[in-house]
Amino acid sequence: MFHLYQDMVIRNAYLITGDYYAAEDVCQETFIRLHARLEHIPDENVRSWLLHTSKHLALDHQRNEKRRCEHLKYGNWEEEMEEWAAPGSFDLSELLEKREERQVQKETLMLLKEQRPLWYETLLMSGMEGMRNGAIGLELGITASLVSKWKERAGCWLRKRYEEDYLDEE
């Protein structure tokens, strides 16, 4: 059963957490809970139970992650970073610049998810799960050529939007 629903559960959790490793953890916890309750869940309800449970576990993970990161928001993490850095090992300003750039990339990707959810889903299946266009097409009920076109358009959209956002901030 795990192999049948594993990708679906990971994708469901990833859409909420935005973190593949957290999505894997949620998937593992979901199947542990399924195993404990399997005799009480009718076979026709397993899929919906997995989606429901993984959604709530992912939301719990998000809340817990937010609480864990709250101290960073109010702490002096920049000073801590300077203390940890050995002289000449790396430039703190470069690290902060890369962090800001990753934030812009993440925001751009989330905007794609919001404005073009099917393009986002297509990129996610292709990039994160390594699915081929034909398999993605079967999953979404479209042709492989349309999957290819969506990936191409999503890539162009992301590049354009990222350049606009990144150049605006400079």
Tab-separated table of C-alpha atoms in Angstrom:
chain	number	residue	atom	x	y	z
A	1	MET	CA	0.000	0.000	0.000
A	2	PHE	CA	2.906	2.317	0.783
A	3	HIS	CA	4.247	2.194	-2.780
A	4	LEU	CA	0.798	2.833	-4.187
A	5	TYR	CA	0.208	6.081	-2.252
A	6	GLN	CA	3.683	7.268	-1.249
A	7	ASP	CA	4.086	9.845	-4.054
A	8	MET	CA	0.606	11.232	-3.498
A	9	VAL	CA	1.211	11.716	0.242
A	10	ILE	CA	4.630	13.312	-0.278
A	11	ARG	CA	3.239	15.672	-2.924
A	12	ASN	CA	0.313	16.591	-0.667
A	13	ALA	CA	2.640	17.378	2.252
A	14	TYR	CA	5.126	19.229	0.021
A	15	LEU	CA	2.401	21.547	-1.269
A	16	ILE	CA	1.846	22.654	2.327
A	17	THR	CA	5.364	22.604	3.762
A	18	GLY	CA	7.354	23.612	0.698
A	19	ASP	CA	10.145	21.375	2.026
A	20	TYR	CA	10.756	17.981	0.440
A	21	TYR	CA	12.473	16.513	3.514
A	22	ALA	CA	9.662	17.663	5.783
A	23	ALA	CA	7.200	16.135	3.304
A	24	GLU	CA	9.043	12.806	3.566
A	25	ASP	CA	8.825	12.980	7.360
A	26	VAL	CA	5.102	13.717	7.138
A	27	CYS	CA	4.705	10.793	4.739
A	28	GLN	CA	6.464	8.444	7.130
A	29	GLU	CA	4.353	9.573	10.085
A	30	THR	CA	1.174	9.282	7.991
A	31	PHE	CA	1.896	5.657	7.100
A	32	ILE	CA	2.857	4.823	10.680
A	33	ARG	CA	-0.538	6.121	11.788
A	34	LEU	CA	-2.263	4.278	8.934
A	35	HIS	CA	-0.645	1.020	10.017
A	36	ALA	CA	-1.909	1.535	13.573
A	37	ARG	CA	-5.475	2.208	12.389
A	38	LEU	CA	-5.681	0.103	9.220
A	39	GLU	CA	-8.199	-2.397	10.589
A	40	HIS	CA	-10.634	0.468	11.352
A	41	ILE	CA	-10.421	2.151	7.946
A	42	PRO	CA	-12.432	0.694	5.047
A	43	ASP	CA	-10.336	0.052	1.897
A	44	GLU	CA	-12.341	2.580	-0.143
A	45	ASN	CA	-11.508	5.320	2.401
A	46	VAL	CA	-7.741	4.760	2.653
A	47	ARG	CA	-6.841	7.289	-0.055
A	48	SER	CA	-8.931	10.091	1.441
A	49	TRP	CA	-7.733	9.197	4.953
A	50	LEU	CA	-4.111	9.479	3.788
A	51	LEU	CA	-4.749	12.860	2.158
A	52	HIS	CA	-6.583	14.184	5.203
A	53	THR	CA	-4.021	12.923	7.704
A	54	SER	CA	-0.989	14.071	5.706
A	55	LYS	CA	-2.568	17.493	5.282
A	56	HIS	CA	-3.041	17.907	9.031
A	57	LEU	CA	0.412	16.543	9.858
A	58	ALA	CA	1.958	18.966	7.339
A	59	LEU	CA	0.020	21.862	8.865
A	60	ASP	CA	1.216	20.787	12.332
A	61	HIS	CA	4.763	20.683	11.002
A	62	GLN	CA	4.371	24.216	9.636
A	63	ARG	CA	3.101	25.505	12.987
A	64	ASN	CA	5.928	23.797	14.874
A	65	GLU	CA	8.518	25.083	12.407
A	66	LYS	CA	7.165	28.601	12.768
A	67	ARG	CA	7.452	28.386	16.568
A	68	ARG	CA	11.000	27.048	16.298
A	69	CYS	CA	12.012	29.929	14.057
A	70	GLU	CA	10.389	32.634	16.195
A	71	HIS	CA	13.482	32.943	18.369
A	72	LEU	CA	15.563	33.663	15.255
A	73	LYS	CA	13.337	36.590	14.388
A	74	TYR	CA	13.872	38.228	17.763
A	75	GLY	CA	17.405	37.002	18.430
A	76	ASN	CA	20.661	38.503	17.283
A	77	TRP	CA	21.365	35.881	14.648
A	78	GLU	CA	23.532	38.270	12.609
A	79	GLU	CA	25.843	38.747	15.586
A	80	GLU	CA	25.898	34.993	16.194
A	81	MET	CA	26.818	34.380	12.578
A	82	GLU	CA	29.727	36.815	12.866
A	83	GLU	CA	30.984	35.046	15.995
A	84	TRP	CA	30.810	31.615	14.366
A	85	ALA	CA	32.579	32.707	11.209
A	86	ALA	CA	36.294	32.173	11.298
A	87	PRO	CA	38.206	35.117	9.820
A	88	GLY	CA	38.372	34.751	6.063
A	89	SER	CA	36.188	31.624	5.921
A	90	PHE	CA	33.296	33.436	4.277
A	91	ASP	CA	31.840	36.880	3.857
A	92	LEU	CA	28.735	37.468	5.990
A	93	SER	CA	27.359	40.018	3.529
A	94	GLU	CA	27.659	37.412	0.767
A	95	LEU	CA	25.772	34.903	2.898
A	96	LEU	CA	23.004	37.418	3.605
A	97	GLU	CA	22.810	38.312	-0.086
A	98	LYS	CA	22.402	34.642	-1.022
A	99	ARG	CA	19.723	34.291	1.652
A	100	GLU	CA	17.803	37.238	0.212
A	101	GLU	CA	18.139	35.810	-3.292
A	102	ARG	CA	16.740	32.449	-2.126
A	103	GLN	CA	13.841	34.311	-0.525
A	104	VAL	CA	13.063	36.050	-3.830
A	105	GLN	CA	13.240	32.671	-5.609
A	106	LYS	CA	10.881	31.108	-3.063
A	107	GLU	CA	8.412	33.990	-3.331
A	108	THR	CA	8.507	33.755	-7.123
A	109	LEU	CA	7.820	30.021	-6.985
A	110	MET	CA	4.932	30.542	-4.553
A	111	LEU	CA	3.500	33.164	-6.916
A	112	LEU	CA	3.597	30.590	-9.713
A	113	LYS	CA	1.801	28.137	-7.419
A	114	GLU	CA	-0.859	30.749	-6.737
A	115	GLN	CA	-1.335	32.014	-10.310
A	116	ARG	CA	-0.673	28.849	-12.327
A	117	PRO	CA	-1.204	25.857	-10.018
A	118	LEU	CA	-1.103	23.257	-12.806
A	119	TRP	CA	2.211	24.571	-14.127
A	120	TYR	CA	3.556	24.485	-10.577
A	121	GLU	CA	2.284	20.934	-10.071
A	122	THR	CA	3.866	19.882	-13.364
A	123	LEU	CA	7.247	21.320	-12.353
A	124	LEU	CA	6.960	19.695	-8.933
A	125	MET	CA	6.228	16.259	-10.377
A	126	SER	CA	9.035	16.602	-12.889
A	127	GLY	CA	11.702	18.129	-10.676
A	128	MET	CA	11.007	16.738	-7.227
A	129	GLU	CA	9.607	13.341	-8.127
A	130	GLY	CA	11.557	12.793	-11.343
A	131	MET	CA	8.438	11.863	-13.276
A	132	ARG	CA	8.536	11.847	-17.080
A	133	ASN	CA	6.098	13.853	-19.182
A	134	GLY	CA	4.005	10.794	-20.059
A	135	ALA	CA	3.564	9.817	-16.398
A	136	ILE	CA	2.707	13.388	-15.439
A	137	GLY	CA	0.195	13.505	-18.274
A	138	LEU	CA	-1.477	10.330	-17.050
A	139	GLU	CA	-1.605	11.701	-13.501
A	140	LEU	CA	-3.144	15.012	-14.602
A	141	GLY	CA	-5.271	13.605	-17.439
A	142	ILE	CA	-3.491	15.538	-20.220
A	143	THR	CA	-1.116	14.726	-23.079
A	144	ALA	CA	2.645	14.467	-22.658
A	145	SER	CA	3.104	17.253	-25.221
A	146	LEU	CA	0.942	19.575	-23.111
A	147	VAL	CA	3.028	18.694	-20.058
A	148	SER	CA	6.137	19.636	-22.027
A	149	LYS	CA	4.556	22.930	-23.072
A	150	TRP	CA	3.507	23.747	-19.490
A	151	LYS	CA	7.023	23.055	-18.228
A	152	GLU	CA	8.456	25.314	-20.917
A	153	ARG	CA	5.959	28.090	-20.191
A	154	ALA	CA	6.461	27.777	-16.435
A	155	GLY	CA	10.224	28.062	-16.891
A	156	CYS	CA	9.814	31.201	-19.014
A	157	TRP	CA	7.314	32.661	-16.539
A	158	LEU	CA	9.619	31.993	-13.590
A	159	ARG	CA	12.656	33.496	-15.330
A	160	LYS	CA	10.737	36.609	-16.348
A	161	ARG	CA	9.158	37.095	-12.935
A	162	TYR	CA	12.414	36.423	-11.079
A	163	GLU	CA	14.278	38.940	-13.263
A	164	GLU	CA	11.557	41.541	-12.669
A	165	ASP	CA	11.570	41.002	-8.905
A	166	TYR	CA	15.319	40.645	-8.586
A	167	LEU	CA	16.102	43.675	-10.735
A	168	ASP	CA	13.460	45.743	-8.912
A	169	GLU	CA	15.157	45.082	-5.560
A	170	GLU	CA	18.592	46.149	-6.830
